[in-house]
PDB file of C-alpha atoms in Angstrom:
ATOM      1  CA  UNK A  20     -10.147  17.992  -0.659  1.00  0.00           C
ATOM      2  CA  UNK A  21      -8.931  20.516  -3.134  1.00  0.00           C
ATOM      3  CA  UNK A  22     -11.527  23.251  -1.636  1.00  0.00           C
ATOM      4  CA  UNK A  23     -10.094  22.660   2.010  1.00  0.00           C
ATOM      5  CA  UNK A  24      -6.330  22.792   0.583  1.00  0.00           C
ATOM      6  CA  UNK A  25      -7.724  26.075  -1.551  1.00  0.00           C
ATOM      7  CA  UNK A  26      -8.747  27.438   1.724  1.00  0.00           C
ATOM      8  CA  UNK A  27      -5.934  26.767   3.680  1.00  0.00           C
ATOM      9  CA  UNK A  28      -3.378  27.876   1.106  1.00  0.00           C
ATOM     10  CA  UNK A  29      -2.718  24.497  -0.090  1.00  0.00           C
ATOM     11  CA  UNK A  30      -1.408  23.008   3.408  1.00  0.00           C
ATOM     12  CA  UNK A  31      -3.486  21.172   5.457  1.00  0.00           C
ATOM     13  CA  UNK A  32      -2.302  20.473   9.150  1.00  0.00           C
ATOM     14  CA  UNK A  33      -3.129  17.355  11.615  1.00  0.00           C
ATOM     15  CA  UNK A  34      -6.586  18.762  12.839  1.00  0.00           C
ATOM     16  CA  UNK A  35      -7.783  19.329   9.160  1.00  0.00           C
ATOM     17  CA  UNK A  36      -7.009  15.818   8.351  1.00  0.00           C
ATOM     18  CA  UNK A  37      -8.611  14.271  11.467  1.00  0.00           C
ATOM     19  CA  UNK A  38     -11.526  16.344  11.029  1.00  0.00           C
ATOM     20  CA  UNK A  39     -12.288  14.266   7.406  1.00  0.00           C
ATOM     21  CA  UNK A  40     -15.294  14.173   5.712  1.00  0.00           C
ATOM     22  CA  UNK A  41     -19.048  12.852   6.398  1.00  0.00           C
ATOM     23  CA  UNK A  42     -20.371  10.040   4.426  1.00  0.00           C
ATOM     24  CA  UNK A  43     -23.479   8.060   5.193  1.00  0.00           C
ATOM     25  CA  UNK A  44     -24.023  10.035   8.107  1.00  0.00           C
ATOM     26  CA  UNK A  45     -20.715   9.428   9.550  1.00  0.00           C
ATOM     27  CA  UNK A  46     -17.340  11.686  10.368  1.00  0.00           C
ATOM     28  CA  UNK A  47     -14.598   9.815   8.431  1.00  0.00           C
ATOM     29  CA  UNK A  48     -11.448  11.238   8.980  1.00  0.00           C
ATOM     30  CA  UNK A  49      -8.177  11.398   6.115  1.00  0.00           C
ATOM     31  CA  UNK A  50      -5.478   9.938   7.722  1.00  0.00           C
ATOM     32  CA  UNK A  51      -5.136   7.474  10.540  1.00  0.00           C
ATOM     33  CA  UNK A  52      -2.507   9.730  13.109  1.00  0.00           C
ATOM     34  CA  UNK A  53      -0.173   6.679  13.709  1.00  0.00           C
ATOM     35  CA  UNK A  54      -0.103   5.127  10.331  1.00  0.00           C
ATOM     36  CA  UNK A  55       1.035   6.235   6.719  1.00  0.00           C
ATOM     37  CA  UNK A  56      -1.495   4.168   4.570  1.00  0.00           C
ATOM     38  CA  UNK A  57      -5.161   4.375   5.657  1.00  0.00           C
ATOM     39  CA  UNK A  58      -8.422   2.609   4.821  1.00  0.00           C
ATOM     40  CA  UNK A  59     -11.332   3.434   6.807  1.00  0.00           C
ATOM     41  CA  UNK A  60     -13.589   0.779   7.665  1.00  0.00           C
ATOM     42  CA  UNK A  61     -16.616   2.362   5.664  1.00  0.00           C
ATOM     43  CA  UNK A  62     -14.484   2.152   2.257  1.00  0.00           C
ATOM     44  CA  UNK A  63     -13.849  -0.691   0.312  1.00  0.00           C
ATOM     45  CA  UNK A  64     -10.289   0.262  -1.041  1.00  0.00           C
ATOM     46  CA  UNK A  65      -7.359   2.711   0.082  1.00  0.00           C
ATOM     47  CA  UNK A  66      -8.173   6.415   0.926  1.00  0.00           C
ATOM     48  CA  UNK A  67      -4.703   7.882   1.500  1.00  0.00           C
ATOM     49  CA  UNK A  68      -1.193   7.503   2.065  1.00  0.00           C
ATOM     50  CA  UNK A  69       1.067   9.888   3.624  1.00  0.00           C
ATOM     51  CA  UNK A  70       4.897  10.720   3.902  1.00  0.00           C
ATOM     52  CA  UNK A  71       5.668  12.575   7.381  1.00  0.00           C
ATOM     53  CA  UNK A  72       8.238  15.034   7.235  1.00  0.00           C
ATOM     54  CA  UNK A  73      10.827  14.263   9.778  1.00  0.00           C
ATOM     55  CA  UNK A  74      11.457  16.579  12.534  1.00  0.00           C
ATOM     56  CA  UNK A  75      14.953  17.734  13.240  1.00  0.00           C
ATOM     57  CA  UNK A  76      17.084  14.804  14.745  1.00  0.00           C
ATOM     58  CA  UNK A  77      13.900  12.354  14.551  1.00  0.00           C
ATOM     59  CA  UNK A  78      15.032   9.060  13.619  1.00  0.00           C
ATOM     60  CA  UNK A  79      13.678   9.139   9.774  1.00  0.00           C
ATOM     61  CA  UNK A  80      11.374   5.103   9.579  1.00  0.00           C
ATOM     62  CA  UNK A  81      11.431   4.743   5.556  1.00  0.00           C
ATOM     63  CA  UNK A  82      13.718   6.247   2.738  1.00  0.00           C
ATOM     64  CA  UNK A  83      10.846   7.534   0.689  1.00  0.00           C
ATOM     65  CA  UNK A  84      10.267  10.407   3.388  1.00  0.00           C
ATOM     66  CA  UNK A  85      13.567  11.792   1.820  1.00  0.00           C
ATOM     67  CA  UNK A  86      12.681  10.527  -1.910  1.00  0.00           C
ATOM     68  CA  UNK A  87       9.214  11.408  -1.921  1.00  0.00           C
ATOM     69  CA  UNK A  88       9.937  15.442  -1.962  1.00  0.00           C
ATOM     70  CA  UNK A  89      12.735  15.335  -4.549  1.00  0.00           C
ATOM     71  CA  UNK A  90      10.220  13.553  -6.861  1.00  0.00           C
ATOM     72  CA  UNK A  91       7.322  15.100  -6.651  1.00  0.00           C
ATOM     73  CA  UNK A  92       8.912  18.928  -6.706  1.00  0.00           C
ATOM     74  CA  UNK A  93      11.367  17.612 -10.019  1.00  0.00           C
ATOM     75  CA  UNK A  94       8.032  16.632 -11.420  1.00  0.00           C
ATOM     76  CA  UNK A  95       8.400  13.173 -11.847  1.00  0.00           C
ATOM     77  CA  UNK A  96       6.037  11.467 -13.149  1.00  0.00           C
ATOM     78  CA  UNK A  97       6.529   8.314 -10.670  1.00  0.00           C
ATOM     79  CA  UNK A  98       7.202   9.015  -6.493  1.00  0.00           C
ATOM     80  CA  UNK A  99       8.154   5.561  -4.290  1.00  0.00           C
ATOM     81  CA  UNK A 100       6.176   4.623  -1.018  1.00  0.00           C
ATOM     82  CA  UNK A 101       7.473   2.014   0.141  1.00  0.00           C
ATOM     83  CA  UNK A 102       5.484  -0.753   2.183  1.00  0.00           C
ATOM     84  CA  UNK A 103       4.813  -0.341   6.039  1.00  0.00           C
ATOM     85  CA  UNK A 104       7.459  -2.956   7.893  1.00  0.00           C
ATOM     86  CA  UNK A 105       8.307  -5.711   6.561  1.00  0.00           C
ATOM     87  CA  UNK A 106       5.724  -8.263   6.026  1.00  0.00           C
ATOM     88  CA  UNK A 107       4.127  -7.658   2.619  1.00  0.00           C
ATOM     89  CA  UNK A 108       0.870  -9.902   3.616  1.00  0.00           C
ATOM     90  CA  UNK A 109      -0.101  -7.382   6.870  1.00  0.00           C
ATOM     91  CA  UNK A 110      -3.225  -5.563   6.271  1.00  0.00           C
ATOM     92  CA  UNK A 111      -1.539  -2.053   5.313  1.00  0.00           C
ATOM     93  CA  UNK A 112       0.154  -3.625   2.556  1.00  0.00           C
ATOM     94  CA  UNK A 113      -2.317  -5.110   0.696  1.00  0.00           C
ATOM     95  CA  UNK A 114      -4.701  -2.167   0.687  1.00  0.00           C
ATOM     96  CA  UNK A 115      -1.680  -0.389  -0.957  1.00  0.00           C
ATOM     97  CA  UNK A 116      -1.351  -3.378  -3.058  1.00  0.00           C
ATOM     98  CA  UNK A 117      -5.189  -3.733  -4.048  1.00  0.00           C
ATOM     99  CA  UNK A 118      -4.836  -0.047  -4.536  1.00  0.00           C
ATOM    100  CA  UNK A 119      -1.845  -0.324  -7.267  1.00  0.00           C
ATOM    101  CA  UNK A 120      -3.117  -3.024  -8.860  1.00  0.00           C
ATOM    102  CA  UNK A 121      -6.482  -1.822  -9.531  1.00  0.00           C
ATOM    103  CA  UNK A 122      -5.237   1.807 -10.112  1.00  0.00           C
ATOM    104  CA  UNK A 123      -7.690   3.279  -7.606  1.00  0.00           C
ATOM    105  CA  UNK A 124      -7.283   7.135  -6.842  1.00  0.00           C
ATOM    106  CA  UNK A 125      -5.432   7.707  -3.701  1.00  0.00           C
ATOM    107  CA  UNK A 126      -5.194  10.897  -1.518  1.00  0.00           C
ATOM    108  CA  UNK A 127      -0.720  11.183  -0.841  1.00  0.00           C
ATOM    109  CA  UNK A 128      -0.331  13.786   2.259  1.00  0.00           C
ATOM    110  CA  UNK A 129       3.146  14.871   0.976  1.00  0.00           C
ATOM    111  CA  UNK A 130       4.292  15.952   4.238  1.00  0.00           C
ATOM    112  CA  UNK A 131       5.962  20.059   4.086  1.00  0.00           C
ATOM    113  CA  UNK A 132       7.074  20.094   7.850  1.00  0.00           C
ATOM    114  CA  UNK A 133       6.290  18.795  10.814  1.00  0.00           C
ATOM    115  CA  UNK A 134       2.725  18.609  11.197  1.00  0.00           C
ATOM    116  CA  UNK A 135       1.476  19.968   7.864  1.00  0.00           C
ATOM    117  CA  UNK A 136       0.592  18.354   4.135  1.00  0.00           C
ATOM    118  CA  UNK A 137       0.472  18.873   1.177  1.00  0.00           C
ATOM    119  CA  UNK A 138      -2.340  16.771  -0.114  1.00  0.00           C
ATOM    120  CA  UNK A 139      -1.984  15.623  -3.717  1.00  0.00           C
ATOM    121  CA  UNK A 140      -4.498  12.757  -5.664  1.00  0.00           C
ATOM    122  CA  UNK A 141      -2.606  10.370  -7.617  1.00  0.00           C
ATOM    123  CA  UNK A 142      -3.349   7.290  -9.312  1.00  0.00           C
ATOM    124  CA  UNK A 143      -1.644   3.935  -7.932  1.00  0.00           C
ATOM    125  CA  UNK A 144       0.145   1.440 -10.548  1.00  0.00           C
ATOM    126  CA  UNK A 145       2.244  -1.307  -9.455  1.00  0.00           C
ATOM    127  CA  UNK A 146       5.611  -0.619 -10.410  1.00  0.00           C
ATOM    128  CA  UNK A 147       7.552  -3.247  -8.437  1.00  0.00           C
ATOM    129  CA  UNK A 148       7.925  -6.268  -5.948  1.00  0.00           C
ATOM    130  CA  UNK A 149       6.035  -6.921  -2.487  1.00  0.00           C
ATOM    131  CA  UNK A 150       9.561  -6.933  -1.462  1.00  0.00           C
ATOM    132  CA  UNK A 151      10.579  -3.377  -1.850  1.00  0.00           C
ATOM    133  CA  UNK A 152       9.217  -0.132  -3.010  1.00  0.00           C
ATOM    134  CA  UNK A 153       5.807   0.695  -4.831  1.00  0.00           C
ATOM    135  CA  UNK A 154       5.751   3.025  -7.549  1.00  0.00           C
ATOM    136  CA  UNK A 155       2.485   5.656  -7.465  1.00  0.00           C
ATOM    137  CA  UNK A 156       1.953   7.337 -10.494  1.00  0.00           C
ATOM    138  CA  UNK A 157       1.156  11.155 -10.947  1.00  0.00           C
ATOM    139  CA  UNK A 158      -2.916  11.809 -12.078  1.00  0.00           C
ATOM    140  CA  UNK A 159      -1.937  15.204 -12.811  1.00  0.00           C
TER     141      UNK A 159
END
């Protein structure tokens, strides 16, 4: 990941994320297109999570697409996702869950603009209720 953000002066766009990665022989891509938290079938736990950057007028679906850049570029140390809808028990959420609660390395595709990400690895920690927002903490 870093080498392919290296290369691309550390912004990947949509085609470099669904291009992904091979592992056992198969294409796995980063990101799921329609979908902000992403487990591929051939993982056991979470492999990213990403915040789109609205485009101009676009309805914007969760308030951590506005929070998310003010955190990470103040350098906190701790940047809210917030779950997918509003049933904690669906699928997406309790990958993110899993993910927090076992502190598993994630891949966050801080979206820049429409289209392009930033990709930054951080280390999930559950700072919060199935209710609201999740806290992900900073690896550095």
């Amino acid at each position: 990941m870093n080498r392919l953000a290296a290369l691309k002066g550390g912004i990947l766009d949509s085609v470099d994320l669904s291009g992904g990665f091979e592992f056992g022989g198969e294409r796995i891509p980063l990101i799921n297109p329609q979908r902000g938290i992403f487990k591929p079938r051939q993982i056991v736990h979470l492999l990213s999570i990403k915040t789109v950057f609205p485009r101009r007028g676009a309805r914007v679906w969760y308030d951590d697409q506005r929070d998310a850049h003010r955190q990470i570029y103040a350098g906190d140390d701790v940047v809210d996702y917030q779950f997918m809808g509003t049933d904690p028990n669906s699928a997406d959420n309790r990958w993110l869950l899993d993910a927090m609660q076992q502190q598993i390395p994630v891949i966050y595709f801080l979206g820049t603009s429409p289209g392009s990400y930033q990709p930054i690895i951080r280390r999930s920690s559950w700072d919060g209720t199935p209710s609201g927002y999740e806290s992900i903490s900073h690896l550095g």
